[in-house]
CSV table of C-alpha atoms and ligand atoms in Angstrom, one decimal:
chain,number,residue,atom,x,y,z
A,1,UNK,CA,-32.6,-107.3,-116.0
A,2,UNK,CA,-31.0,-109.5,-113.5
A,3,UNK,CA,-32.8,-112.1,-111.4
A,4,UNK,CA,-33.1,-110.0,-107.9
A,5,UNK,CA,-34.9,-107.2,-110.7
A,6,UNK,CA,-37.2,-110.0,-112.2
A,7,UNK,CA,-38.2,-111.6,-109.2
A,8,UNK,CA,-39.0,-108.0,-107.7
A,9,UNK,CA,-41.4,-107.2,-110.9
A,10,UNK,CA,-42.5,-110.4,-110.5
A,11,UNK,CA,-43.8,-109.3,-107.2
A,12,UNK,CA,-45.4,-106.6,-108.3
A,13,UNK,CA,-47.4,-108.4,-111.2
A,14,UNK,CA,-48.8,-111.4,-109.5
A,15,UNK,CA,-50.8,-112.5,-105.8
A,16,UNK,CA,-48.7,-114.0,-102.9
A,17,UNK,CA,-50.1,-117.7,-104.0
A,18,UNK,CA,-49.0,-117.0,-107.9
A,19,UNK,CA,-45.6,-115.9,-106.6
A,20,UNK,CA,-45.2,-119.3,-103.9
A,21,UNK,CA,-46.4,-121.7,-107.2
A,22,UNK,CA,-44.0,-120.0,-109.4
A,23,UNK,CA,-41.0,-120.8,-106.8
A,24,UNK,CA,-42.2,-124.2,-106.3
A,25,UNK,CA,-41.8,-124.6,-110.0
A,26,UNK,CA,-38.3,-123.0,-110.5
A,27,UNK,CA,-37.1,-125.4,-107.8
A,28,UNK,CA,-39.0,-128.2,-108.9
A,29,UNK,CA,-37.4,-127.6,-112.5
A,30,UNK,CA,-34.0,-127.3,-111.3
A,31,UNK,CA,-34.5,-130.5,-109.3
A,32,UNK,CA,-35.6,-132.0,-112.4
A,33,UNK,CA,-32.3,-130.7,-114.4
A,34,UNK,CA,-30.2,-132.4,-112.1
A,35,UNK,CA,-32.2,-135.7,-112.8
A,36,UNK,CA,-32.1,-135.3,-116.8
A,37,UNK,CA,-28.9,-133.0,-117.1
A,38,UNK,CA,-30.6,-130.1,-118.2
A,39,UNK,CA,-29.1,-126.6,-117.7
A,40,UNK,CA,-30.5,-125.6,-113.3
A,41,UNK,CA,-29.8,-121.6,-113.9
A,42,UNK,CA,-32.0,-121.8,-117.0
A,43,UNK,CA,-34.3,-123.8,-115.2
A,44,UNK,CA,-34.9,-121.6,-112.0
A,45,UNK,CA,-35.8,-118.7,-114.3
A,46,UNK,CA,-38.0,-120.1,-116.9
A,47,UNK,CA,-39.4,-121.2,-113.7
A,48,UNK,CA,-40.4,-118.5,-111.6
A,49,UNK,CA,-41.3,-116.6,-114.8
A,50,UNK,CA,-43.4,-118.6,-116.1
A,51,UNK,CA,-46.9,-117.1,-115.1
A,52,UNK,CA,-45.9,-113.7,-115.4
A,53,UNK,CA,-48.8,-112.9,-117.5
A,54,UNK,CA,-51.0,-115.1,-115.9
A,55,UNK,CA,-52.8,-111.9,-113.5
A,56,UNK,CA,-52.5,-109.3,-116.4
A,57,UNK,CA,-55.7,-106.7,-116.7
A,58,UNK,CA,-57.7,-106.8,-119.7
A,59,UNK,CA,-56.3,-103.5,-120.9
A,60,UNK,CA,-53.0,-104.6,-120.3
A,61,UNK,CA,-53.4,-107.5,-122.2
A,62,UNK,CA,-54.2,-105.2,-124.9
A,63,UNK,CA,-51.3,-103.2,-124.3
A,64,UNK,CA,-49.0,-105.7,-124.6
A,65,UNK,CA,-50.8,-107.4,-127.8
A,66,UNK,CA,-50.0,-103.3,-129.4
A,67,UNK,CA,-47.4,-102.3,-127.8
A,68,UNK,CA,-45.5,-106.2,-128.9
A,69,UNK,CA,-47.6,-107.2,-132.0
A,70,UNK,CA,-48.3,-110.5,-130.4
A,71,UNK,CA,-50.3,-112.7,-132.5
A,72,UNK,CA,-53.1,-115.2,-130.6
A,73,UNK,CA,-54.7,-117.5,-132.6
A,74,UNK,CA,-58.7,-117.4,-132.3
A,75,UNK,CA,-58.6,-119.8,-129.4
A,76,UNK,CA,-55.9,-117.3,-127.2
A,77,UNK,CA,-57.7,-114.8,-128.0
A,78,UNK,CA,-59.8,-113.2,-125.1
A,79,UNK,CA,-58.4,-116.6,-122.9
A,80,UNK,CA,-55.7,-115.3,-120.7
A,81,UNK,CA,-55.7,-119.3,-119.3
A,82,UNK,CA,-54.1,-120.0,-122.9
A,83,UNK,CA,-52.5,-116.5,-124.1
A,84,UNK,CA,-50.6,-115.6,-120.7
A,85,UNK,CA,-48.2,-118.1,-121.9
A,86,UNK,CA,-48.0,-116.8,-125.2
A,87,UNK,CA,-47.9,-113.5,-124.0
A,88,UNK,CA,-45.6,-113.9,-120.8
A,89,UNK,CA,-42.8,-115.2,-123.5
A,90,UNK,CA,-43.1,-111.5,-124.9
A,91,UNK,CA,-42.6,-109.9,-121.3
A,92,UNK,CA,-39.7,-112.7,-121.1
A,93,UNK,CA,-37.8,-110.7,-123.9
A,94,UNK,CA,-39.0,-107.2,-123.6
A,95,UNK,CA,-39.4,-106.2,-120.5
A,96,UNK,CA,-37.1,-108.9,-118.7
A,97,UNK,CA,-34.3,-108.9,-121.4
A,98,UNK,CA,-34.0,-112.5,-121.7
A,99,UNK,CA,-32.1,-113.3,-124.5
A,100,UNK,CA,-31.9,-117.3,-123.9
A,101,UNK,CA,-34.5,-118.6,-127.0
A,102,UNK,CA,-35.0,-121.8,-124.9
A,103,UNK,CA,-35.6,-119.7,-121.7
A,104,UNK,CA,-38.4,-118.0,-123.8
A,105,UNK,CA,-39.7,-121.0,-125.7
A,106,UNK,CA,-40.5,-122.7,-122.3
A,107,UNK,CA,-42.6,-119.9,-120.9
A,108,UNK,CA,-44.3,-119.8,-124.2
A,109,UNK,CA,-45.0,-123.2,-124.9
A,110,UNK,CA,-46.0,-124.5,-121.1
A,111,UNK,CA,-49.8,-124.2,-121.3
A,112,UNK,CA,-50.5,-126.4,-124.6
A,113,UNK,CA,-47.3,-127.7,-125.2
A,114,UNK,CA,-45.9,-128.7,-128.8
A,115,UNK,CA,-44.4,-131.0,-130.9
A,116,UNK,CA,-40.8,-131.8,-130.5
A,117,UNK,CA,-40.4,-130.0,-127.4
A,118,UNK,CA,-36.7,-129.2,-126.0
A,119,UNK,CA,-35.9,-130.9,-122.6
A,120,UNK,CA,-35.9,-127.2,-121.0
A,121,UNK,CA,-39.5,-127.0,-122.3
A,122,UNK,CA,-40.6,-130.4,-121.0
A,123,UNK,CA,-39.3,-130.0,-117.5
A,124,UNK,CA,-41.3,-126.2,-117.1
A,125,UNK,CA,-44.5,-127.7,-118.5
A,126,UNK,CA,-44.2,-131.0,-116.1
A,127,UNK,CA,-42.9,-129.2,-113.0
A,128,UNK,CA,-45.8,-126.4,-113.9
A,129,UNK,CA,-48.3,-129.9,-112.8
A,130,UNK,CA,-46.2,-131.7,-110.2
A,131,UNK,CA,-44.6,-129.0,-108.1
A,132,UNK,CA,-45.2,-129.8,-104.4
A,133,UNK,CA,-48.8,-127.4,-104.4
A,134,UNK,CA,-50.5,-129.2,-106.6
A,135,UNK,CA,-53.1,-131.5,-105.5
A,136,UNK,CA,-55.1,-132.5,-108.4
A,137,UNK,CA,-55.6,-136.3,-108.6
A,138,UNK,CA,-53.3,-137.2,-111.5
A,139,UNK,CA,-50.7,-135.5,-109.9
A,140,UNK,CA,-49.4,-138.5,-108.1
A,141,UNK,CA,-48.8,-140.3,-110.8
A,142,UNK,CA,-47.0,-137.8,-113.3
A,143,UNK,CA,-44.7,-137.1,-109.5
A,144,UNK,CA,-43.8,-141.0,-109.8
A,145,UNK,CA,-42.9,-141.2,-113.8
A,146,UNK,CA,-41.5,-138.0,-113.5
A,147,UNK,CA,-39.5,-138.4,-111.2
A,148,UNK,CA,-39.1,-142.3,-111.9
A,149,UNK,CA,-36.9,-141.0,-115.1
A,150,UNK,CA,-40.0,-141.2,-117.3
A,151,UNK,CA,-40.1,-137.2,-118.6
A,152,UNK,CA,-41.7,-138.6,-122.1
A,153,UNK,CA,-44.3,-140.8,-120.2
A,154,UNK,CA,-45.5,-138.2,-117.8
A,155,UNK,CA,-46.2,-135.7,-120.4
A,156,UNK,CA,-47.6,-138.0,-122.8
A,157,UNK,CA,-50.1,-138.5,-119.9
A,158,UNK,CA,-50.9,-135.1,-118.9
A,159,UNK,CA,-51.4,-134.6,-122.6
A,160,UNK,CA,-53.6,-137.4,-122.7
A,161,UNK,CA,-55.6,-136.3,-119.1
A,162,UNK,CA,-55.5,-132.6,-120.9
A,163,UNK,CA,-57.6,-133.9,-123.9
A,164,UNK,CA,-60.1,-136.2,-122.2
A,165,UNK,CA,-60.8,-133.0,-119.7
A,166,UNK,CA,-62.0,-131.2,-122.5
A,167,UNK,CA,-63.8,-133.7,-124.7
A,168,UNK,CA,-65.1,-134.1,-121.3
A,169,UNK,CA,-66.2,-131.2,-120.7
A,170,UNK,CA,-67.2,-130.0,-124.0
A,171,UNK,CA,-64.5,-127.2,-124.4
A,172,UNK,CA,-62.4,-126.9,-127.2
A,173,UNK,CA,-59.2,-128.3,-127.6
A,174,UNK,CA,-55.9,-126.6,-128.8
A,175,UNK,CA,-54.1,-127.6,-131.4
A,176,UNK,CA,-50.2,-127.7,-129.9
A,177,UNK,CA,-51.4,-129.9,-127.6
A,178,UNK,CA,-52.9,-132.8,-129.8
A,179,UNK,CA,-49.5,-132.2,-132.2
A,180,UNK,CA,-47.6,-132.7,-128.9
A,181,UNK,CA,-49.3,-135.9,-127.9
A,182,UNK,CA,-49.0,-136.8,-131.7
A,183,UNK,CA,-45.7,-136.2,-131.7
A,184,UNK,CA,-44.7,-138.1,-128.0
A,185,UNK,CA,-46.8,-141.3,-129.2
A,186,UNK,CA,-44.8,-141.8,-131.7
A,187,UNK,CA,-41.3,-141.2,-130.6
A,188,UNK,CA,-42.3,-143.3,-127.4
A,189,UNK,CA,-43.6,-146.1,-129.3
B,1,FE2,FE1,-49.4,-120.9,-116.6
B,2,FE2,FE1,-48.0,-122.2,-113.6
């Protein structure tokens, strides 16, 4: 499908507001390619793609879960805030014919993150939090260090801000996520 195609269906699946965010990250992400020499085509349309699940019906999701044999562990399961990712990557290959395993890796991969993420995959899960309609209150500060040349530093953050929200707020945590902030503590040490 090429991108005119996508961007129509994209359209069609999400609200106006889902549709501005995901442009703010596709240009965010290609702004951050040019900083860290990542590839800006690839970019764009992990970018605008990214949430394409995020607005799916419940009988959809189920649909898609048959129709793809998409496995969600038990805490995806019946949480489209942690499965559209994981289930978006599907639409990604089947239904948007992306072939580009990085491409699809990002989409999967931006809600929890993982360990020894590509650069692709970093840059869609920072831009995902720092595009210009974001205004929670860490959002300043991953803008400066990403921005500032510090990729590593700003998700090591936003993993960190991700798993004292929880503890927080008594919710569980996944799993990715701690092995990414495992993973980024170590490399940055
Ligand atoms: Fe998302
Ligand atoms: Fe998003």
């Amino acid at each position: 499908m090429n991108l005119e195609n996508i961007k129509k269906r994209l359209d069609e699946m999400l609200p106006k507001g889902r549709v501005s965010h995901s442009l703010n990250v596709a240009n965010c992400a290609v702004r951050l390619s040019e900083i860290y020499n990542c590839d800006k085509d690839k970019a764009y349309l992990a970018g605008i793609i990214h949430d394409c699940a995020k607005y799916l019906e419940l009988s959809e999701v189920e649909d898609y879960i048959n129709k793809y044999e998409i496995y969600l562990d038990e805490l995806e399961e019946d949480n489209l805030a942690l499965s559209h990712s994981i289930i978006g990557s599907y639409i990604a290959t089947y239904e948007f014919e992306i072939e580009d395993e990085d491409v699809i890796n990002s989409v999967k991969y931006h809600t929890t993150g993982r360990e020894n993420m590509s650069l692709l995959e970093k840059i869609i899960y920072i831009a995902d939090l720092i595009e210009e309609g974001r205004k929670f209150p860490q959002a300043e500060t991953l803008r400066k260090l990403t921005y500032g040349g510090e990729l590593d530093k700003a998700l090591l953050t936003s993993f960190n801000n991700t798993i004292k929200f929880v503890i927080d707020n008594e919710q569980l945590i996944h799993p990715r996520t701690v092995s990414a902030r495992n993973y980024l503590m170590k490399e940055t040490l």
